[in-house]
Amino acid sequence: ALELKLTPALVLLRSTLEQLQEKDTAKIFSQPVNQSEVPDYLEFVSQPMDFSMMVTKLEGHAYCSIADLEKDFNLMISNCLKYNSKDTMFHKTALQLKEVGGAVLRHAHRQSQSIG
Ligand SMILES: CC(=O)c1c[nH]c2ccccc12
């Protein structure tokens, strides 16, 4: 539709990231894992990622597509699944966010295709 023609890719990236953050109702992904509180974190996770870092990257034009955003989202989820064992709230929350976030991203991919 015409109004999508006026929607720059950056606006779609921003709204997609905002939708993903809204799904993280426990806000466990809002900020980096505090490495002084979790001293062994970097033994399991080589590339930390969280939503605050993704916002900084987005505003710094580090994401050229929904696929770029999806890569960091998937990294953030897999870090959490790796560090936190299956029986933890964090692990279960990450699995749920992976599901609902996937739907948000699939919808965003469709929208970006119709922008052209
Ligand atoms: C997202 C994640 O793994 C974590 C979010 N907060 C944490 C606190 C201790 C250990 C891990 C975490």
XYZ file of C-alpha atoms in Angstrom, residues 3-67:
65
model
C 1.767 4.402 3.128
C 4.283 1.513 3.270
C 6.189 3.228 0.472
C 6.659 6.141 2.897
C 7.846 3.791 5.708
C 11.602 3.806 5.649
C 13.369 0.570 6.479
C 14.662 2.164 9.706
C 11.112 2.765 10.976
C 10.255 -0.882 10.355
C 13.454 -1.991 12.122
C 12.625 0.231 15.120
C 9.039 -0.984 15.429
C 10.162 -4.619 15.096
C 12.753 -4.203 17.871
C 10.178 -2.455 20.075
C 7.724 -5.327 19.535
C 10.419 -7.859 20.465
C 11.267 -5.932 23.655
C 7.571 -5.800 24.624
C 7.457 -9.613 24.526
C 10.242 -9.719 27.137
C 7.778 -8.906 29.935
C 10.221 -10.084 32.676
C 12.796 -7.733 31.111
C 15.583 -10.292 31.516
C 17.023 -9.234 28.156
C 16.826 -5.420 28.615
C 20.401 -4.949 29.832
C 23.689 -6.848 29.469
C 24.205 -9.742 31.895
C 26.130 -8.152 34.775
C 29.550 -9.807 34.574
C 30.528 -8.813 38.117
C 27.384 -10.572 39.395
C 27.962 -13.500 36.997
C 31.754 -13.965 36.923
C 31.707 -17.186 34.860
C 29.368 -15.789 32.165
C 32.098 -15.256 29.567
C 33.284 -18.869 30.009
C 30.025 -19.907 28.322
C 29.144 -16.893 26.150
C 31.707 -15.484 23.744
C 29.513 -12.690 22.316
C 27.057 -11.178 24.834
C 23.942 -9.548 23.339
C 20.943 -7.781 24.867
C 18.196 -5.384 23.768
C 20.038 -2.242 24.926
C 22.972 -3.211 22.709
C 20.564 -3.880 19.818
C 18.998 -0.411 20.230
C 22.474 1.159 20.122
C 23.367 -0.851 17.015
C 20.070 0.011 15.299
C 20.462 3.763 15.914
C 24.051 3.434 14.764
C 22.815 2.017 11.453
C 24.450 -1.362 12.098
C 21.347 -3.189 10.855
C 20.611 -3.031 7.127
C 17.742 -5.549 7.169
C 15.341 -7.503 9.345
C 17.702 -10.474 8.846
